Coordinates of C-alpha atoms and ligand atoms in Angstrom, one line a residue:
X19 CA 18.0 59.6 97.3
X20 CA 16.6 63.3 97.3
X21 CA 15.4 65.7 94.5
X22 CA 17.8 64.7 91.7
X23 CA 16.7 61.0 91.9
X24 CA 13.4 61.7 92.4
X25 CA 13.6 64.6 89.1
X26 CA 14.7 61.9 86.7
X27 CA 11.3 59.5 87.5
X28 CA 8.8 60.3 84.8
X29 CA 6.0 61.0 86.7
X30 CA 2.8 62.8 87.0
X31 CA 1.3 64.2 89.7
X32 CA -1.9 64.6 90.2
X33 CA -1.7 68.1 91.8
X34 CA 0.4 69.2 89.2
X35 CA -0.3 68.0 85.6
X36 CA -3.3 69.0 83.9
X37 CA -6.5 67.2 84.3
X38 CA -6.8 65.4 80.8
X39 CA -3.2 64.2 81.1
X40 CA -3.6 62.7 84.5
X41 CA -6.9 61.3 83.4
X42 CA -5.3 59.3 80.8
X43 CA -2.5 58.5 83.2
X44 CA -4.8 57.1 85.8
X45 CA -6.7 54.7 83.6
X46 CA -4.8 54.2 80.5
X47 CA -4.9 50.4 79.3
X48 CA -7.3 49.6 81.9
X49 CA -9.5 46.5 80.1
X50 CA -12.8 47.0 81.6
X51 CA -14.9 50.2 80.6
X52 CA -16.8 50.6 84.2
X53 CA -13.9 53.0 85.6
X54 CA -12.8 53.1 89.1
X55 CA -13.6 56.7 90.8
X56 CA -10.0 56.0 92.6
X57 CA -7.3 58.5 92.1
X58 CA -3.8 57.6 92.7
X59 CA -1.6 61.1 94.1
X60 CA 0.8 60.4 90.9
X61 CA 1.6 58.1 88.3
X62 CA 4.5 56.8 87.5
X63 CA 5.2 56.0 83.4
X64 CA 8.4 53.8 84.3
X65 CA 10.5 52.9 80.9
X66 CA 13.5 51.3 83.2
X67 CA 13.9 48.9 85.7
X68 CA 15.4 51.9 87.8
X69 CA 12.5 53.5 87.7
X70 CA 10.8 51.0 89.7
X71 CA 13.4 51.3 92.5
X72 CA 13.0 54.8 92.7
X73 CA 8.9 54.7 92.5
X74 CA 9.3 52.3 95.7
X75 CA 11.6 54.8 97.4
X76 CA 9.9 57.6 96.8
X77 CA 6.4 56.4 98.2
X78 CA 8.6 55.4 101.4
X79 CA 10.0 58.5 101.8
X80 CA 6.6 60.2 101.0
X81 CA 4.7 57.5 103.4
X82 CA 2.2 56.5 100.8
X83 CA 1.2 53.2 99.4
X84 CA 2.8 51.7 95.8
X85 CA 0.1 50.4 93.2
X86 CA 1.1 48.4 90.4
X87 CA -0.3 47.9 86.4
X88 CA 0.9 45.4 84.7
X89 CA -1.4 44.5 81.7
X90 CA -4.3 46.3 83.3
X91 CA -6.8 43.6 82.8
X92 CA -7.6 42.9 86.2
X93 CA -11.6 43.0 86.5
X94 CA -11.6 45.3 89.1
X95 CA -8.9 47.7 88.4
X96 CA -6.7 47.2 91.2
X97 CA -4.1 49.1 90.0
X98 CA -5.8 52.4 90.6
X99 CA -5.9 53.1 94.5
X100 CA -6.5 56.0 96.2
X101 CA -3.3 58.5 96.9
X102 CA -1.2 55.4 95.8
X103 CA 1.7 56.0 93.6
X104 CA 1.0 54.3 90.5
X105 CA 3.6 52.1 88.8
X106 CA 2.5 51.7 85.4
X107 CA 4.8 49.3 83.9
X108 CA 3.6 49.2 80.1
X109 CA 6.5 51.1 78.7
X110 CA 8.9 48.5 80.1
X111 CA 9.9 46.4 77.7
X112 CA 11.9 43.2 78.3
X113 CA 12.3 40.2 76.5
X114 CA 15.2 37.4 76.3
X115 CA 15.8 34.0 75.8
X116 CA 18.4 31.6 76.6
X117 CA 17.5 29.3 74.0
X118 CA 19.8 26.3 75.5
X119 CA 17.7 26.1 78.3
X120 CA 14.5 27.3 77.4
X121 CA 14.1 30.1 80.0
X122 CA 12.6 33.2 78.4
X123 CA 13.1 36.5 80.6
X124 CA 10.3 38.7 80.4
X125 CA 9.4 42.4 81.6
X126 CA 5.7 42.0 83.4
X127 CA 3.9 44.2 80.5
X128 CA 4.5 41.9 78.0
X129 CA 1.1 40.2 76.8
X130 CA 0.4 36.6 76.0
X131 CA 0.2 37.4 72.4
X132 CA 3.7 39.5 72.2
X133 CA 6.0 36.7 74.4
X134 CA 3.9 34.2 72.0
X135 CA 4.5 36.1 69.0
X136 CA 8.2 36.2 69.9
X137 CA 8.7 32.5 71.3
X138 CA 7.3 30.8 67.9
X139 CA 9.6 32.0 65.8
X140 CA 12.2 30.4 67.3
X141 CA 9.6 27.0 67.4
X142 CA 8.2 27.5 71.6
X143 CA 5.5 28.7 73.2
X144 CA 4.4 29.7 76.8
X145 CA 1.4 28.6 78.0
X146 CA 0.1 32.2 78.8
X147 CA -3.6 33.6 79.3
X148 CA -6.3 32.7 77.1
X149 CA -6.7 36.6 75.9
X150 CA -4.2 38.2 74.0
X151 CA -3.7 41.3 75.8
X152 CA -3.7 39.9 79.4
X153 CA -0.3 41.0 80.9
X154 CA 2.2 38.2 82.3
X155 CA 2.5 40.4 85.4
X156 CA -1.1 40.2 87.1
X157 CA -1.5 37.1 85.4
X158 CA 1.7 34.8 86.6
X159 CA 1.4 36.1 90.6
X160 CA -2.4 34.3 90.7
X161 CA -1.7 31.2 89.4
X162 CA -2.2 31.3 86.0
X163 CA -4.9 29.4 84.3
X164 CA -2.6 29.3 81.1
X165 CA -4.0 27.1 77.7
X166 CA -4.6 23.4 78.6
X167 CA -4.3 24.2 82.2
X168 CA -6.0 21.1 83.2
X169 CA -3.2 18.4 82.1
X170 CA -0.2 21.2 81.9
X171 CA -0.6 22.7 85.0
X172 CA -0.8 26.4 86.1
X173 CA 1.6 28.8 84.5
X174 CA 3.1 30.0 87.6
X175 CA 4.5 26.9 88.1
X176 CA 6.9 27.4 84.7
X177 CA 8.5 30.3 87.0
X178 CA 12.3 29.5 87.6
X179 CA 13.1 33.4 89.4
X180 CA 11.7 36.6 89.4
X181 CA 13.4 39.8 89.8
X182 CA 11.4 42.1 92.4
X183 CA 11.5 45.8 94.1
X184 CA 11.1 44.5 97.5
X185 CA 9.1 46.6 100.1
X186 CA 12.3 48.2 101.1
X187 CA 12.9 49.5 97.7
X188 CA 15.9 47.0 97.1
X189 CA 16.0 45.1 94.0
X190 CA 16.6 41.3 95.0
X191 CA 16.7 38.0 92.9
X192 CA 14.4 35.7 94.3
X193 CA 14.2 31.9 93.4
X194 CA 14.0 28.7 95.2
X195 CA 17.3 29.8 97.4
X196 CA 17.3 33.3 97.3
X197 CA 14.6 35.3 98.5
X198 CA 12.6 31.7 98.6
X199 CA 10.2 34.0 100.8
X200 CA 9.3 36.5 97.9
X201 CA 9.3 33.8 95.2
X202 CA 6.6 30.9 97.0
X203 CA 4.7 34.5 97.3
X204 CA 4.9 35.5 93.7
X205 CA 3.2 31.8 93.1
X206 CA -0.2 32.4 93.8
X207 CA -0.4 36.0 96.2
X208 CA -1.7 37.6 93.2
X209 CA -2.5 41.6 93.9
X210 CA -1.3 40.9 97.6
X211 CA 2.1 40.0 96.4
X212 CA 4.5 42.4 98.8
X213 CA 6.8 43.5 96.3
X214 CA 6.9 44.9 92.6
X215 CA 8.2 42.1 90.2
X216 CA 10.0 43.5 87.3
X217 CA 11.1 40.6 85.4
X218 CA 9.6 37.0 85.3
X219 CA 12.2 34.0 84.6
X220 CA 9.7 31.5 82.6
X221 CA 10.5 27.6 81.6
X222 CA 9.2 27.6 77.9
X223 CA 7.8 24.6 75.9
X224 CA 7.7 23.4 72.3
X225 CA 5.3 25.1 70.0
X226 CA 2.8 22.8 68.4
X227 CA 2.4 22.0 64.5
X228 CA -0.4 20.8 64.3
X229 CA -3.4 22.6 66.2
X230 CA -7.2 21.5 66.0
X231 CA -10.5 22.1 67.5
X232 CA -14.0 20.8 67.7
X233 CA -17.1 22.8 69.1
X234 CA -20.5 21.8 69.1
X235 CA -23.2 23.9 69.3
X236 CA -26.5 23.0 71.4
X237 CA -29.7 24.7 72.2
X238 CA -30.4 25.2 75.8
X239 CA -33.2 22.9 75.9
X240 CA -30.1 20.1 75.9
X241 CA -28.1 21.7 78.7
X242 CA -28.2 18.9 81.2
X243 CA -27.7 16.2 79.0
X244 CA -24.7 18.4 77.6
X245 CA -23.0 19.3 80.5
X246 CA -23.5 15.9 82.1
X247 CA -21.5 14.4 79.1
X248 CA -19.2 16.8 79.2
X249 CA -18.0 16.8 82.4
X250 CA -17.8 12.9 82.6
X251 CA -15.5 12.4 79.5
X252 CA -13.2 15.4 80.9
X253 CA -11.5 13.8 83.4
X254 CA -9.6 10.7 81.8
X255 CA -9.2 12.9 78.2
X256 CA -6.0 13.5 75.8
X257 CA -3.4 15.4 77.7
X258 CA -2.6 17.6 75.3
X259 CA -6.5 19.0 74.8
X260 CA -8.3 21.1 76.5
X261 CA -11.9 21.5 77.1
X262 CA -14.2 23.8 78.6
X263 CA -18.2 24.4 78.0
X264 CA -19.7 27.7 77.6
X265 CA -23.0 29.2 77.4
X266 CA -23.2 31.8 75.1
X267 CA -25.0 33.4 71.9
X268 CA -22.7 32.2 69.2
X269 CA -21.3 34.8 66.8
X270 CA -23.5 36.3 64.2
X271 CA -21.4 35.0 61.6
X272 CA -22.3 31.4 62.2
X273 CA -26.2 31.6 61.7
X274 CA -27.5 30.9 65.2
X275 CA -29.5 33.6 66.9
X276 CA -29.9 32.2 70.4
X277 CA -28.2 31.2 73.6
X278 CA -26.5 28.3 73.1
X279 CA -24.3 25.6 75.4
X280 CA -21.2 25.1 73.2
X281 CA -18.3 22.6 74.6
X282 CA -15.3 23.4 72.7
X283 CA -11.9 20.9 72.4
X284 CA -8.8 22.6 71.5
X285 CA -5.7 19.9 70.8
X286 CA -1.8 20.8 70.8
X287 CA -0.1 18.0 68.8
X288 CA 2.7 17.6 66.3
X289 CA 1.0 16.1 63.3
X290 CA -2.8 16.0 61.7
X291 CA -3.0 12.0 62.7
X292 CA -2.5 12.5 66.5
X293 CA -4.9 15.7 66.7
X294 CA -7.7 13.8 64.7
X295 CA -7.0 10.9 67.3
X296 CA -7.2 13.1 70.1
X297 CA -10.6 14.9 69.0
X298 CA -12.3 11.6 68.2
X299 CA -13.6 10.4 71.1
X300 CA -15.5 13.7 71.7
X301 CA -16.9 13.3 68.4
X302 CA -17.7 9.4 68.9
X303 CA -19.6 10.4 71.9
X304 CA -21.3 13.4 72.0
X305 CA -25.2 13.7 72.5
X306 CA -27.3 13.8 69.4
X307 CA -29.1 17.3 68.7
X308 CA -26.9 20.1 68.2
X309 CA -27.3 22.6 65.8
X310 CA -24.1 23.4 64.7
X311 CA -20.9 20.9 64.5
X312 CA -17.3 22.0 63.6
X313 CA -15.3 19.2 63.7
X314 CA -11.3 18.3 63.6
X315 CA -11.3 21.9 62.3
X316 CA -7.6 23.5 62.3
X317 CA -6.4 26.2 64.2
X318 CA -3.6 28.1 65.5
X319 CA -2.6 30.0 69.0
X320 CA -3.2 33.4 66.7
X321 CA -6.5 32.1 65.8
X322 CA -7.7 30.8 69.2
X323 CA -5.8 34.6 70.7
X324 CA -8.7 36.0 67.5
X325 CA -11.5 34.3 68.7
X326 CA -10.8 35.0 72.4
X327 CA -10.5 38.6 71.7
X328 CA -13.9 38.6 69.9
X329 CA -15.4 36.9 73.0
X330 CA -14.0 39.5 75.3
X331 CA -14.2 42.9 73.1
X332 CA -12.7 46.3 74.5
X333 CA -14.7 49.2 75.9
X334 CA -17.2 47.2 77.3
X335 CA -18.5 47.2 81.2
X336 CA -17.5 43.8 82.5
X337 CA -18.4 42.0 85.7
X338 CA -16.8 38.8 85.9
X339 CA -17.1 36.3 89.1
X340 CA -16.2 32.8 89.6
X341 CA -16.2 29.8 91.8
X342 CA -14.0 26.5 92.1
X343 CA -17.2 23.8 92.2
X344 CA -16.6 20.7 94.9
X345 CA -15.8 17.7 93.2
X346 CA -18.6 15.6 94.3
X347 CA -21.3 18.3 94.1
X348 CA -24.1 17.9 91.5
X349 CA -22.5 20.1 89.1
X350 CA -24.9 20.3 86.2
X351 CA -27.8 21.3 88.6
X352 CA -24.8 24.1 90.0
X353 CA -24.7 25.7 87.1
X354 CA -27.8 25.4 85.2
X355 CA -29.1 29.1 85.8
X356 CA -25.3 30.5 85.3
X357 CA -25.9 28.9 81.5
X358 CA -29.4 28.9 80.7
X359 CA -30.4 32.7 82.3
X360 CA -28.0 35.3 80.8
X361 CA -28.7 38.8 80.9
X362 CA -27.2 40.0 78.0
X363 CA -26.7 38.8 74.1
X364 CA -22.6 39.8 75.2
X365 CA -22.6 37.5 78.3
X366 CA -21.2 34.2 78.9
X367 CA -20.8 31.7 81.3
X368 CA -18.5 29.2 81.6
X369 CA -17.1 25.6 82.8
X370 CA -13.5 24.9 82.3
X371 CA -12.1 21.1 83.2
X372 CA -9.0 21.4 85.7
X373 CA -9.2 17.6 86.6
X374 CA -6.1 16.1 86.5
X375 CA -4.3 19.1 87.6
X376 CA -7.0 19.8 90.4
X377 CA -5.8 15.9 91.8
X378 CA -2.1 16.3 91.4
X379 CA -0.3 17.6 94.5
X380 CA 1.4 21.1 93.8
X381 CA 4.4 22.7 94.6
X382 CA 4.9 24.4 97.8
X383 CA 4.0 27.8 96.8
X384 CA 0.9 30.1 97.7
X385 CA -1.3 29.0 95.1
X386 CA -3.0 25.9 96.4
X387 CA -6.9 26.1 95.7
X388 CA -8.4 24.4 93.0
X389 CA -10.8 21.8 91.9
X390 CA -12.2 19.6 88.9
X391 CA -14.5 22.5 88.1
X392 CA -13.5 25.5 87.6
X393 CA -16.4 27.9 86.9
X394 CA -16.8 31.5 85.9
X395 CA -19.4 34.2 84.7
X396 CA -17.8 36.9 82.0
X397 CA -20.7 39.7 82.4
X398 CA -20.3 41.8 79.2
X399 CA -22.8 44.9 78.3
X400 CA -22.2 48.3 76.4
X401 CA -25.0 51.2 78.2
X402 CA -24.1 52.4 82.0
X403 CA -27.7 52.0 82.3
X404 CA -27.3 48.1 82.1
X405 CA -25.2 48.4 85.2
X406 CA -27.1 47.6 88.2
X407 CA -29.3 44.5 86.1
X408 CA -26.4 42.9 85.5
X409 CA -24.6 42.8 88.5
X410 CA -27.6 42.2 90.6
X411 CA -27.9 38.7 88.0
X412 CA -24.2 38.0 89.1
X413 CA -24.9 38.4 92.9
X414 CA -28.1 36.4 92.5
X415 CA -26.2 33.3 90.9
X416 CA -23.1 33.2 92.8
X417 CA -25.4 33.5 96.5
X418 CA -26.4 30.0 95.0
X419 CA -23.4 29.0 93.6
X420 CA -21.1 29.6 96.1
X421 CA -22.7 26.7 98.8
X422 CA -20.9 24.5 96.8
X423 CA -17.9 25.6 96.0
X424 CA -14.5 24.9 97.6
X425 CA -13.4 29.0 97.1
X426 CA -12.6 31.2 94.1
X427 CA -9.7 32.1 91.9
X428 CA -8.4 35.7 92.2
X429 CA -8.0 36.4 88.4
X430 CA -12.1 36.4 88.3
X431 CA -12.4 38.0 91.4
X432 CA -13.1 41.0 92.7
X433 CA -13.0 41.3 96.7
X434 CA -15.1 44.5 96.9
X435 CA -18.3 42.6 96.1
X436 CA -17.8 39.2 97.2
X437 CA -14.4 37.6 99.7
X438 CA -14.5 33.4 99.8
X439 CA -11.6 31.2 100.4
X440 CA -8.8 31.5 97.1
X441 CA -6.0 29.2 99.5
X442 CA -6.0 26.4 101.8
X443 CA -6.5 27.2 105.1
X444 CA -2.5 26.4 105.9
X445 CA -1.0 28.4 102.6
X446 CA -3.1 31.3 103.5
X447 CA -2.0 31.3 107.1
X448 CA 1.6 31.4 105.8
X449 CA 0.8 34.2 102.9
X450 CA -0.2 36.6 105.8
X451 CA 2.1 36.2 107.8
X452 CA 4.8 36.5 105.2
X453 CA 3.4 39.7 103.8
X454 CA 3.6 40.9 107.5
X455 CA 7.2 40.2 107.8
X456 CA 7.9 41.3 104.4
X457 CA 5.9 44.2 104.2
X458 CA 5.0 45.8 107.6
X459 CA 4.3 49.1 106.6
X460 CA 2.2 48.2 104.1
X461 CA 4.2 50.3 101.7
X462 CA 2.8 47.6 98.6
X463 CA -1.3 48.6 98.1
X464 CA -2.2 44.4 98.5
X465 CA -6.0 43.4 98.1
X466 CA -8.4 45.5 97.2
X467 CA -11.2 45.1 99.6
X468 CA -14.1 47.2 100.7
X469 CA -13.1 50.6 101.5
X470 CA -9.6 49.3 100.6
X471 CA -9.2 48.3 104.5
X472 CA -7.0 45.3 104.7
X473 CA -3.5 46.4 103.9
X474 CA -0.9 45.0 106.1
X475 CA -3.6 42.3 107.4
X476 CA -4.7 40.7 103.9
X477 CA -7.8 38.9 103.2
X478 CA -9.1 36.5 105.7
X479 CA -10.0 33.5 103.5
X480 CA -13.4 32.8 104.8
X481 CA -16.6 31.8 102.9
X482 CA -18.7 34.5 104.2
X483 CA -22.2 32.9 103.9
X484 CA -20.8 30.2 106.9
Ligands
FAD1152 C1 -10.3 39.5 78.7 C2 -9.6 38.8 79.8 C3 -9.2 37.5 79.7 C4 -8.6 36.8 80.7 N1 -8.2 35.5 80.6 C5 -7.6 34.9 81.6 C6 -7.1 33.5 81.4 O1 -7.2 32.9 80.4 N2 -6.5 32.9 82.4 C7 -6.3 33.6 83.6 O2 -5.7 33.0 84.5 N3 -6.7 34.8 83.8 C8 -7.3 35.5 82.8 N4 -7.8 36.8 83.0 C9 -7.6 37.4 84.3 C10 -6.2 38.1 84.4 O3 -5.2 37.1 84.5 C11 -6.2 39.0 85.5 O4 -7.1 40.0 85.4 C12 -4.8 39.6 85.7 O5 -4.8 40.3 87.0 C13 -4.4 40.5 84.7 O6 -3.1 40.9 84.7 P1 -2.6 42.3 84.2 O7 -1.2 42.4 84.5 O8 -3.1 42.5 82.8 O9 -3.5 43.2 85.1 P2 -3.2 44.5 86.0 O10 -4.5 45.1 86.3 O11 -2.1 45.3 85.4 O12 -2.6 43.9 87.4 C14 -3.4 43.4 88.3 C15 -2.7 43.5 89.7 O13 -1.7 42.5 89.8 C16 -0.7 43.0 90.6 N5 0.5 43.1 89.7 C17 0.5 43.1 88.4 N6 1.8 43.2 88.0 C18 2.6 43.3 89.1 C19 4.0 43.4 89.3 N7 4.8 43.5 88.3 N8 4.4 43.4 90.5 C20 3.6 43.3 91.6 N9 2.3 43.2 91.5 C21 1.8 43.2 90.2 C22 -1.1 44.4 91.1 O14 -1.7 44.3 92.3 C23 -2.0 44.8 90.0 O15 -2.9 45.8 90.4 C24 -8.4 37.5 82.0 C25 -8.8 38.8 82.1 C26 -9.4 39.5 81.0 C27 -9.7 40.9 81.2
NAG1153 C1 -18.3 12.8 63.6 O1 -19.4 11.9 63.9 C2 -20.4 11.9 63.0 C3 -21.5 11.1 63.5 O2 -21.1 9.8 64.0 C4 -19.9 11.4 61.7 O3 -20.9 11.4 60.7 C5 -18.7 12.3 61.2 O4 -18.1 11.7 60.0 C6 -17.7 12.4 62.3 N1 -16.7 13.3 61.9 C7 -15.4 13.0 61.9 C8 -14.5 14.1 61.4 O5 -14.9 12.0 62.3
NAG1154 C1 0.8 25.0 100.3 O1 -0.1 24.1 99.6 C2 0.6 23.0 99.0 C3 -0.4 22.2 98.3 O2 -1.5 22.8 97.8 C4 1.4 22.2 99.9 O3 2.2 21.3 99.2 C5 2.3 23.1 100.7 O4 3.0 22.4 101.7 C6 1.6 24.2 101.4 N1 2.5 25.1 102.0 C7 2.3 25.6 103.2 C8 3.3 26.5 103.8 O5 1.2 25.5 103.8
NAG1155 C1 -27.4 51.8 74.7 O1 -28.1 52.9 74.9 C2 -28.5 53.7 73.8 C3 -29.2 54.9 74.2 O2 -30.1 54.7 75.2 C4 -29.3 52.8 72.8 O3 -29.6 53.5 71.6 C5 -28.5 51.6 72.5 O4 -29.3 50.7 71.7 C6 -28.1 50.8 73.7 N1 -27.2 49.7 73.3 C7 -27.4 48.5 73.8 C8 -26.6 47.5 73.2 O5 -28.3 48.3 74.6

């Protein structure tokens, strides 16, 4: 340790480098365009694994806290904490694959679109986030709500190791008998994870030839009719398709100027027969009235990553919330203002099956809430001055929403403006007290709360309205 170590790191310092270079530092690749006023006491660009180690042992030796950016699409910007040191991780670059086994090894940076870009050519894919820039880092520790979630499970579950900077600035390999403490954590802590993971060991799948989709396209008028449908032929559907319902102004491109609920079906198969099988019984039974259909049309993982991107364009404000609806609550009335009320031509709100995933049993690991409805509002508006309308529409829905939902998932969260349950009682119980043992000093930032107060403690999985 000591001054030569600490020389090599590249790092700036807040105190030190100029205020244009920090600026970019502090909030470079951050997705959403309402910026934190947070300012970490330096940043560190790590290009190395090594780097990582000696980030970790520098904020010990300097008694502050470690933040960590991945991707930097979390919602809320939790990588940018105040007097933290900063890990920024997105010039570590990692990838390899033992092609034998289908394990890819992959630096937390990467996006879905660069791992996917790299596993196809060699005929695999990993079942990543639906947005093309989303990093693997932020992304894997939550859970993962990867592409047909609902019949192949959550993407954290495809993790065989990780490689992590432990609290104690150690690098350790952690897997189910190494470490298991670090790795049941790195399945579902999400930001509270006590440790910075620096590579991700991933189980890959075959790619798919043949990809198609269907979306139809329904004023709002037909909203309950649609939804009810929707949700009733979800459940016992192909396994290899995935379905969700969104309400939403279509794009300009297609012709249709106003709000609209669209249920889209996205199949993975090997061959035009067995997609066109798979989408028929959405198109056999579908309500009568829409305005738009686009049937058994094909498609691609680059072409779904295109539309997705369009859906979710850069240098916007976001506000994004969710909820996990109970299974037996009355979810077309749930969510009927969430779809038919939106504040803004950019907004969207959506429904996205998990049932039969949400009724398998899971792994032990920390991830274990979930339900047949998973549902979530993507806030999008340009003008600062649009600020307080739109979040106030947010709160409004999800004080309603939230009586009947089980909890929340913590990739749509944000724990400043609203905490719920995002465990079971039991796997939460454990998570804090791991994070204790592993972490006591709270070296690792964890959940960003209000007035970012619950370090060593975590969050305390409540529904607050109770
Ligand atoms: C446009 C968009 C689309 C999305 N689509 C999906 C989707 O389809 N499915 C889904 O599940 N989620 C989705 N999300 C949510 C997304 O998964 C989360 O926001 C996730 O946190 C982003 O990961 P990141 O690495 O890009 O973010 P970052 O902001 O870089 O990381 C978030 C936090 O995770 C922790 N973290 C990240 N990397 C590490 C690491 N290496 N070690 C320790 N801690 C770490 C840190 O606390 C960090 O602050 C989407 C988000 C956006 C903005
Ligand atoms: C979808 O259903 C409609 C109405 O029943 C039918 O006219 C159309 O041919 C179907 N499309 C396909 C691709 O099967
Ligand atoms: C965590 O939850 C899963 C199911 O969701 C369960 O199988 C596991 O036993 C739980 N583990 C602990 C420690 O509570
Ligand atoms: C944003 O604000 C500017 C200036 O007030 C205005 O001209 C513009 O139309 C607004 N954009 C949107 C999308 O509201």
């Amino acid at each position: 340790m000591g001054s030569i170590l600490v020389s090599s790191l590249p790092i700036i310092w807040r105190a030190e480098a100029s205020e244009a270079d920090y600026e970019q530092a502090r909030v470079e690749r951050i997705f959403n365009q309402r910026r934190p006023s947070r300012y970490p006491r330096a940043v560190v660009q790590a290009t190395e694994e090594h780097h990582v180690v000696e980030a970790v042992q520098l904020a010990i030796q300097q008694r502050c806290r470690v933040s960590v950016r991945s991707g930097g699409h979390s919602w809320a910007a939790w990588s940018v904490r105040d007097d933290a040191i900063l890990i920024d991780l997105g010039g570590y670059h990692f990838m390899s694959l033992n092609e034998n086994d289908r394990v890819v090894t992959v630096s937390p940076s990467s996006t879905g679109n660069v791992l996917n870009g790299y596993l196809n050519a060699k005929g695999l894919m990993f079942a990543g986030g639906h947005c093309p820039d989303v990093g693997v880092g932020g992304f894997l520790l939550q859970g993962g709500m990867g592409w047909n979630c609902k019949n192949w499970g959550w993407a954290c579950e495809q993790i065989l190791a990780i490689d992590a900077v432990n609290a104690q600035g150690e690098l350790v390999h952690c897997n189910a008998k190494q470490n298991s403490d670090l790795y049941w954590c790195a399945r579902g802590a999400g930001p509270g994870f006590p440790g910075v993971v620096t590579k991700f060991y991933l189980q890959v799948r075959p790619s798919y030839s043949k990809m198609l989709s269907t979306a139809f396209f329904y004023p709002l008028s037909h909203y309950r009719t649609v939804m009810d449908w929707v949700t009733k032929i979800s459940p016992g559907y192909d396994g290899d398709t995935e379905i969700v319902a969104v309400g939403a102004t279509p794009p300009t491109e297609l012709g249709i100027h106003e709000p609209c609920i669209m249920p889209l079906f996205v199949t993975f198969k090997d061959s035009e027969d067995e997609a066109r099988a798979a989408l028929a019984q959405a198109n056999k039974s579908r309500p009568d009235g829409a305005l738009l259909e686009l049937v058994n049309q094909p498609t691609s993982l680059a072409k779904e990553y295109q539309n997705q991107a369009a859906a979710n364009p850069k240098n916007h404000r976001y506000c994004a919330e969710n909820a996990y609806i109970c299974n037996d609550a009355d979810v077309v009335t749930v969510l009927e203002e969430a779809f038919t009320t939106l504040p803004h031509p950019k907004a969207f709100s959506l429904w996205y099956s998990m049932n039969p995933c949400s009724r398998r049993s899971l792994p032990d690991m920390a991830l274990s809430m979930q339900s047949d409805h998973y549902f979530a509002l993507y806030t999008v508006w340009e003008n600062e001055s649009d600020d307080a309308r739109c979040k106030a529409w947010v709160r409004d829905i999800m004080t309603k929403v939230e009586r009947h939902s089980e909890g929340a998932y913590l990739g749509d969260s944000d724990f400043q403006v609203r905490r719920t349950k995002f465990w079971t009682d039991e796997n939460a119980t454990r998570l804090m007290e791991l994070r204790r043992q592993l972490d006591p000093l709270g070296i690792i930032c964890g959940y960003l709360d209000v007035e970012d107060g619950s370090g060593v403690n975590g969050l305390a999985n409540d529904h607050e309205w109770t």
